[in-house]
mmCIF file of C-alpha atoms in Angstrom:
data_model
loop_
_atom_site.group_PDB
_atom_site.id
_atom_site.type_symbol
_atom_site.label_atom_id
_atom_site.label_comp_id
_atom_site.label_asym_id
_atom_site.label_seq_id
_atom_site.Cartn_x
_atom_site.Cartn_y
_atom_site.Cartn_z
ATOM 1 C CA MET A 1 -7.351 -10.459 -14.018
ATOM 2 C CA THR A 2 -5.842 -13.211 -11.387
ATOM 3 C CA THR A 3 -4.437 -11.445 -7.430
ATOM 4 C CA VAL A 4 -2.239 -12.843 -6.697
ATOM 5 C CA GLY A 5 -0.348 -12.545 -3.048
ATOM 6 C CA LEU A 6 2.766 -13.136 -2.308
ATOM 7 C CA ILE A 7 4.567 -13.800 1.380
ATOM 8 C CA GLY A 8 8.137 -13.189 0.438
ATOM 9 C CA SER A 9 8.681 -10.469 -1.944
ATOM 10 C CA GLY A 10 12.552 -11.050 -2.580
ATOM 11 C CA ASN A 11 14.271 -12.687 -5.559
ATOM 12 C CA ILE A 12 11.566 -15.025 -5.951
ATOM 13 C CA GLY A 13 8.656 -13.314 -5.404
ATOM 14 C CA GLY A 14 9.830 -9.897 -7.149
ATOM 15 C CA THR A 15 10.745 -11.816 -9.897
ATOM 16 C CA VAL A 16 7.367 -13.890 -9.497
ATOM 17 C CA ALA A 17 5.728 -10.017 -8.994
ATOM 18 C CA ARG A 18 7.045 -8.872 -12.291
ATOM 19 C CA LEU A 19 5.779 -11.538 -14.784
ATOM 20 C CA ALA A 20 3.096 -10.990 -13.414
ATOM 21 C CA VAL A 21 2.455 -7.496 -13.250
ATOM 22 C CA ALA A 22 3.588 -7.633 -16.673
ATOM 23 C CA ALA A 23 0.787 -9.834 -17.288
ATOM 24 C CA GLY A 24 -2.114 -8.130 -16.347
ATOM 25 C CA HIS A 25 -2.213 -9.407 -12.929
ATOM 26 C CA GLN A 26 -2.523 -7.412 -10.107
ATOM 27 C CA VAL A 27 0.051 -8.835 -7.307
ATOM 28 C CA VAL A 28 -0.239 -8.012 -3.226
ATOM 29 C CA LEU A 29 3.552 -7.903 -2.017
ATOM 30 C CA SER A 30 4.343 -8.329 1.631
ATOM 31 C CA ASN A 31 7.489 -10.131 3.988
ATOM 32 C CA SER A 32 8.098 -9.486 7.414
ATOM 33 C CA ARG A 33 9.671 -6.181 7.947
ATOM 34 C CA GLY A 34 6.781 -4.542 6.464
ATOM 35 C CA PRO A 35 5.181 -2.785 3.787
ATOM 36 C CA GLU A 36 6.555 0.366 3.938
ATOM 37 C CA THR A 37 9.611 -1.445 2.890
ATOM 38 C CA LEU A 38 8.194 -2.355 -0.290
ATOM 39 C CA GLN A 39 7.368 1.113 -1.270
ATOM 40 C CA ASP A 40 9.858 0.900 -3.922
ATOM 41 C CA LEU A 41 9.520 -2.179 -5.774
ATOM 42 C CA VAL A 42 6.042 -1.408 -5.293
ATOM 43 C CA ALA A 43 6.419 1.934 -7.366
ATOM 44 C CA GLU A 44 8.082 -0.136 -9.881
ATOM 45 C CA LEU A 45 5.671 -2.091 -10.415
ATOM 46 C CA GLY A 46 3.720 0.249 -11.498
ATOM 47 C CA PRO A 47 -1.082 0.546 -10.742
ATOM 48 C CA LEU A 48 -1.185 -3.146 -10.168
ATOM 49 C CA ALA A 49 0.601 -3.319 -7.216
ATOM 50 C CA ARG A 50 0.266 -3.279 -3.631
ATOM 51 C CA ALA A 51 1.610 -4.244 -0.309
ATOM 52 C CA GLY A 52 0.611 -5.567 2.592
ATOM 53 C CA THR A 53 1.450 -7.799 5.244
ATOM 54 C CA PRO A 54 1.504 -11.579 5.265
ATOM 55 C CA ALA A 55 -1.914 -11.871 6.422
ATOM 56 C CA GLU A 56 -3.600 -9.291 4.171
ATOM 57 C CA ALA A 57 -1.249 -10.624 1.207
ATOM 58 C CA ALA A 58 -3.302 -14.249 1.555
ATOM 59 C CA GLN A 59 -6.527 -13.050 2.083
ATOM 60 C CA ALA A 60 -5.771 -10.756 -1.195
ATOM 61 C CA GLY A 61 -4.860 -13.647 -3.443
ATOM 62 C CA ASP A 62 -6.641 -15.392 -5.779
ATOM 63 C CA LEU A 63 -3.548 -17.591 -5.641
ATOM 64 C CA VAL A 64 -0.975 -16.999 -3.483
ATOM 65 C CA VAL A 65 2.952 -17.692 -3.404
ATOM 66 C CA VAL A 66 4.701 -18.433 -0.156
ATOM 67 C CA THR A 67 8.034 -18.196 -0.105
ATOM 68 C CA VAL A 68 9.926 -17.577 2.057
ATOM 69 C CA PRO A 69 13.692 -19.199 3.685
ATOM 70 C CA LEU A 70 12.099 -23.119 4.899
ATOM 71 C CA HIS A 71 12.702 -22.096 9.202
ATOM 72 C CA ALA A 72 9.457 -19.954 8.515
ATOM 73 C CA TYR A 73 7.454 -22.045 7.140
ATOM 74 C CA ARG A 74 5.569 -22.140 10.297
ATOM 75 C CA GLN A 75 4.679 -18.151 10.892
ATOM 76 C CA VAL A 76 2.582 -18.754 7.113
ATOM 77 C CA PRO A 77 -0.610 -16.986 8.375
ATOM 78 C CA VAL A 78 -3.220 -19.937 8.301
ATOM 79 C CA LYS A 79 -6.639 -18.393 9.037
ATOM 80 C CA GLU A 80 -6.230 -16.296 5.679
ATOM 81 C CA LEU A 81 -4.883 -19.162 3.312
ATOM 82 C CA ALA A 82 -7.862 -22.243 4.136
ATOM 83 C CA GLY A 83 -9.341 -22.651 0.829
ATOM 84 C CA LYS A 84 -6.896 -20.950 -1.221
ATOM 85 C CA THR A 85 -4.000 -22.659 -4.126
ATOM 86 C CA VAL A 86 -0.352 -21.721 -2.663
ATOM 87 C CA ILE A 87 2.061 -22.046 -4.180
ATOM 88 C CA ASP A 88 5.924 -23.289 -2.005
ATOM 89 C CA THR A 89 8.692 -22.539 -3.630
ATOM 90 C CA ASN A 90 11.098 -23.526 -0.474
ATOM 91 C CA ASN A 91 14.171 -25.616 -0.808
ATOM 92 C CA TYR A 92 16.060 -27.264 2.528
ATOM 93 C CA TYR A 93 19.262 -25.393 3.091
ATOM 94 C CA PRO A 94 20.845 -27.359 6.779
ATOM 95 C CA GLU A 95 23.239 -24.457 6.601
ATOM 96 C CA ARG A 96 20.253 -21.751 7.062
ATOM 97 C CA ASP A 97 17.477 -23.870 8.124
ATOM 98 C CA GLY A 98 19.008 -26.242 11.038
ATOM 99 C CA HIS A 99 18.326 -29.609 10.210
ATOM 100 C CA ILE A 100 15.203 -31.520 10.307
ATOM 101 C CA ALA A 101 15.423 -34.727 10.638
ATOM 102 C CA GLU A 102 12.340 -35.681 8.317
ATOM 103 C CA LEU A 103 14.029 -34.260 5.359
ATOM 104 C CA ASP A 104 17.325 -35.366 6.380
ATOM 105 C CA ASP A 105 16.013 -38.826 6.578
ATOM 106 C CA GLU A 106 13.596 -38.220 3.377
ATOM 107 C CA SER A 107 10.799 -39.426 4.792
ATOM 108 C CA THR A 108 8.561 -36.152 3.035
ATOM 109 C CA THR A 109 9.736 -32.770 1.638
ATOM 110 C CA THR A 110 9.921 -28.760 2.209
ATOM 111 C CA SER A 111 5.858 -28.737 0.708
ATOM 112 C CA GLU A 112 4.557 -31.704 2.723
ATOM 113 C CA LEU A 113 5.696 -29.363 5.584
ATOM 114 C CA LEU A 114 4.195 -26.109 4.602
ATOM 115 C CA GLN A 115 0.623 -28.424 3.504
ATOM 116 C CA ALA A 116 1.337 -30.076 7.002
ATOM 117 C CA HIS A 117 1.007 -26.651 8.295
ATOM 118 C CA LEU A 118 -2.133 -25.225 6.479
ATOM 119 C CA PRO A 119 -4.069 -28.507 5.776
ATOM 120 C CA GLU A 120 -7.002 -26.378 4.572
ATOM 121 C CA SER A 121 -5.193 -24.714 1.418
ATOM 122 C CA ARG A 122 -3.967 -26.687 -1.976
ATOM 123 C CA VAL A 123 -0.118 -26.511 -1.498
ATOM 124 C CA VAL A 124 1.318 -26.938 -5.146
ATOM 125 C CA LYS A 125 4.752 -26.730 -5.523
ATOM 126 C CA GLY A 126 6.786 -24.902 -7.720
ATOM 127 C CA PHE A 127 9.852 -22.278 -8.883
ATOM 128 C CA ASN A 128 11.690 -23.476 -6.977
ATOM 129 C CA ASN A 129 14.597 -24.748 -9.077
ATOM 130 C CA ILE A 130 14.881 -21.980 -11.784
ATOM 131 C CA PHE A 131 17.295 -19.366 -10.711
ATOM 132 C CA PHE A 132 15.201 -16.357 -10.096
ATOM 133 C CA THR A 133 17.516 -13.918 -13.340
ATOM 134 C CA HIS A 134 16.721 -17.318 -15.609
ATOM 135 C CA LEU A 135 12.932 -16.798 -14.527
ATOM 136 C CA LEU A 136 12.588 -13.771 -15.699
ATOM 137 C CA ALA A 137 14.404 -14.232 -18.465
ATOM 138 C CA LEU A 138 13.618 -17.243 -20.020
ATOM 139 C CA ALA A 139 9.158 -16.209 -20.272
ATOM 140 C CA ARG A 140 7.792 -15.907 -23.600
ATOM 141 C CA PRO A 141 4.484 -16.200 -24.828
ATOM 142 C CA ALA A 142 2.794 -18.413 -25.923
ATOM 143 C CA GLY A 143 2.882 -21.419 -28.751
ATOM 144 C CA ALA A 144 7.319 -19.340 -28.807
ATOM 145 C CA ALA A 145 9.267 -22.374 -30.152
ATOM 146 C CA ASP A 146 12.000 -21.004 -27.509
ATOM 147 C CA ARG A 147 9.096 -21.767 -24.738
ATOM 148 C CA SER A 148 10.659 -23.105 -21.470
ATOM 149 C CA ALA A 149 8.892 -25.495 -18.759
ATOM 150 C CA LEU A 150 8.510 -25.135 -15.388
ATOM 151 C CA SER A 151 8.449 -28.431 -13.103
ATOM 152 C CA ILE A 152 5.149 -28.717 -10.725
ATOM 153 C CA ALA A 153 4.091 -31.217 -7.618
ATOM 154 C CA GLY A 154 0.670 -31.469 -5.584
ATOM 155 C CA ASP A 155 -1.839 -33.454 -4.590
ATOM 156 C CA ASP A 156 -5.199 -31.681 -6.244
ATOM 157 C CA PRO A 157 -5.989 -31.746 -9.416
ATOM 158 C CA ALA A 158 -7.943 -28.151 -9.718
ATOM 159 C CA ALA A 159 -5.466 -26.695 -7.456
ATOM 160 C CA LYS A 160 -2.454 -27.562 -10.216
ATOM 161 C CA ALA A 161 -4.559 -25.984 -12.726
ATOM 162 C CA ALA A 162 -4.770 -23.384 -11.676
ATOM 163 C CA VAL A 163 -0.798 -23.100 -11.484
ATOM 164 C CA THR A 164 -0.533 -24.121 -15.154
ATOM 165 C CA ALA A 165 -2.540 -21.562 -15.968
ATOM 166 C CA PHE A 166 -0.464 -19.059 -14.600
ATOM 167 C CA PHE A 167 2.580 -20.480 -15.939
ATOM 168 C CA ASP A 168 0.957 -20.270 -18.647
ATOM 169 C CA SER A 169 0.119 -16.778 -18.312
ATOM 170 C CA ILE A 170 3.014 -15.973 -17.131
ATOM 171 C CA GLY A 171 5.654 -16.831 -19.763
ATOM 172 C CA TYR A 172 5.486 -21.189 -19.396
ATOM 173 C CA ASP A 173 4.467 -24.035 -20.365
ATOM 174 C CA THR A 174 4.725 -26.844 -17.270
ATOM 175 C CA VAL A 175 5.285 -30.222 -16.249
ATOM 176 C CA ASP A 176 3.456 -32.578 -14.016
ATOM 177 C CA ALA A 177 5.326 -34.041 -11.187
ATOM 178 C CA GLY A 178 2.664 -36.191 -9.142
ATOM 179 C CA PRO A 179 1.929 -35.662 -5.960
ATOM 180 C CA LEU A 180 3.845 -33.317 -3.128
ATOM 181 C CA ALA A 181 5.760 -36.473 -2.054
ATOM 182 C CA GLU A 182 7.408 -36.995 -5.965
ATOM 183 C CA GLY A 183 8.813 -33.110 -5.429
ATOM 184 C CA TRP A 184 12.269 -34.783 -3.982
ATOM 185 C CA ARG A 185 12.579 -34.361 -7.860
ATOM 186 C CA PHE A 186 13.263 -31.560 -8.646
ATOM 187 C CA GLN A 187 14.157 -30.316 -4.786
ATOM 188 C CA ARG A 188 17.724 -29.505 -4.359
ATOM 189 C CA ASP A 189 20.816 -30.975 -6.714
ATOM 190 C CA THR A 190 19.418 -33.118 -8.447
ATOM 191 C CA ALA A 191 18.705 -33.582 -12.154
ATOM 192 C CA ALA A 192 15.883 -30.838 -12.564
ATOM 193 C CA TYR A 193 17.902 -28.105 -10.145
ATOM 194 C CA ALA A 194 18.513 -24.998 -11.261
ATOM 195 C CA GLY A 195 21.396 -25.773 -12.893
ATOM 196 C CA LEU A 196 19.506 -26.876 -15.337
ATOM 197 C CA TYR A 197 18.681 -23.904 -16.350
ATOM 198 C CA ALA A 198 21.970 -22.169 -16.640
ATOM 199 C CA ALA A 199 23.968 -22.134 -19.462
ATOM 200 C CA ASP A 200 26.675 -23.453 -16.855
ATOM 201 C CA PRO A 201 24.945 -25.775 -15.125
ATOM 202 C CA ALA A 202 28.278 -25.884 -13.014
ATOM 203 C CA ASN A 203 28.093 -22.327 -12.239
ATOM 204 C CA PHE A 204 24.030 -21.247 -12.267
ATOM 205 C CA PHE A 205 24.418 -18.111 -9.968
ATOM 206 C CA GLU A 206 26.698 -16.036 -12.213
ATOM 207 C CA SER A 207 25.490 -18.885 -15.674
ATOM 208 C CA GLY A 208 23.253 -16.942 -18.184
ATOM 209 C CA PRO A 209 20.127 -19.318 -19.004
ATOM 210 C CA THR A 210 19.504 -21.721 -21.330
ATOM 211 C CA ARG A 211 15.500 -23.144 -22.948
ATOM 212 C CA VAL A 212 14.270 -26.269 -20.899
ATOM 213 C CA ASP A 213 11.057 -27.343 -22.877
ATOM 214 C CA ALA A 214 9.266 -29.747 -21.552
ATOM 215 C CA ALA A 215 10.659 -33.215 -23.053
ATOM 216 C CA THR A 216 14.118 -31.570 -21.287
ATOM 217 C CA LEU A 217 12.563 -31.421 -18.250
ATOM 218 C CA ARG A 218 10.485 -35.235 -18.003
ATOM 219 C CA ALA A 219 13.456 -36.693 -18.273
ATOM 220 C CA ALA A 220 15.349 -34.401 -16.426
ATOM 221 C CA LEU A 221 12.535 -35.391 -13.671
ATOM 222 C CA ALA A 222 13.164 -38.991 -14.268
ATOM 223 C CA ALA A 223 16.987 -38.849 -13.973
ATOM 224 C CA ALA A 224 16.363 -37.699 -10.446
ATOM 225 C CA ARG A 225 17.949 -39.369 -7.865
ATOM 226 C CA ARG A 226 17.253 -39.301 -3.420
ATOM 227 C CA TYR A 227 19.843 -37.613 -1.688
ATOM 228 C CA ALA A 228 21.648 -41.066 0.090
ATOM 229 C CA ASP A 229 21.036 -42.836 -2.705
ATOM 230 C CA SER A 230 23.332 -40.143 -5.138
#
């Protein structure tokens, strides 16, 4: 049994928690407003779930999912995440996060920013390119003919192996897009972004889900273009 810490327990964090608990993992939820605001979700998830502060979730997790708005990434606890595998779900929305020069000029990626903030952690990009309702709906047991795949990027092979095993446990195959620097291939508005998992890609917020197998995801990652080249 893995303990999954969640720093951020909104749409993506809550969905990952539901999938993790269904797979038999323990979860420690946190948000910016305090553990008392998460009691309804804890009650829904049952005895495998509890709430804490971000630092407590970071310290408790064998694997920690950071799913906070990008503008808040510097508030993610550093000391408690040292030596840990961290899944970064972030996307860059300038209208929400403000403009970040090195993201605007594409000299770095969101996950590389988090890795720089967490120098002793092993950051793996994941969960950022699928709408939360589709993430919940498309999970399938290992070996299922209609199983979907999710992409990851990261610099540490052991961390990527741990995330791949976790994805498998919650219902997904994994496609490795390469190092963190290649995480742009499944960032916002690329071919491998959320519309890929939607029956109506242009309206993925309201559309039902559609299966994306590993071959389809690999093709989308290969077709990705930098914003400057689009």
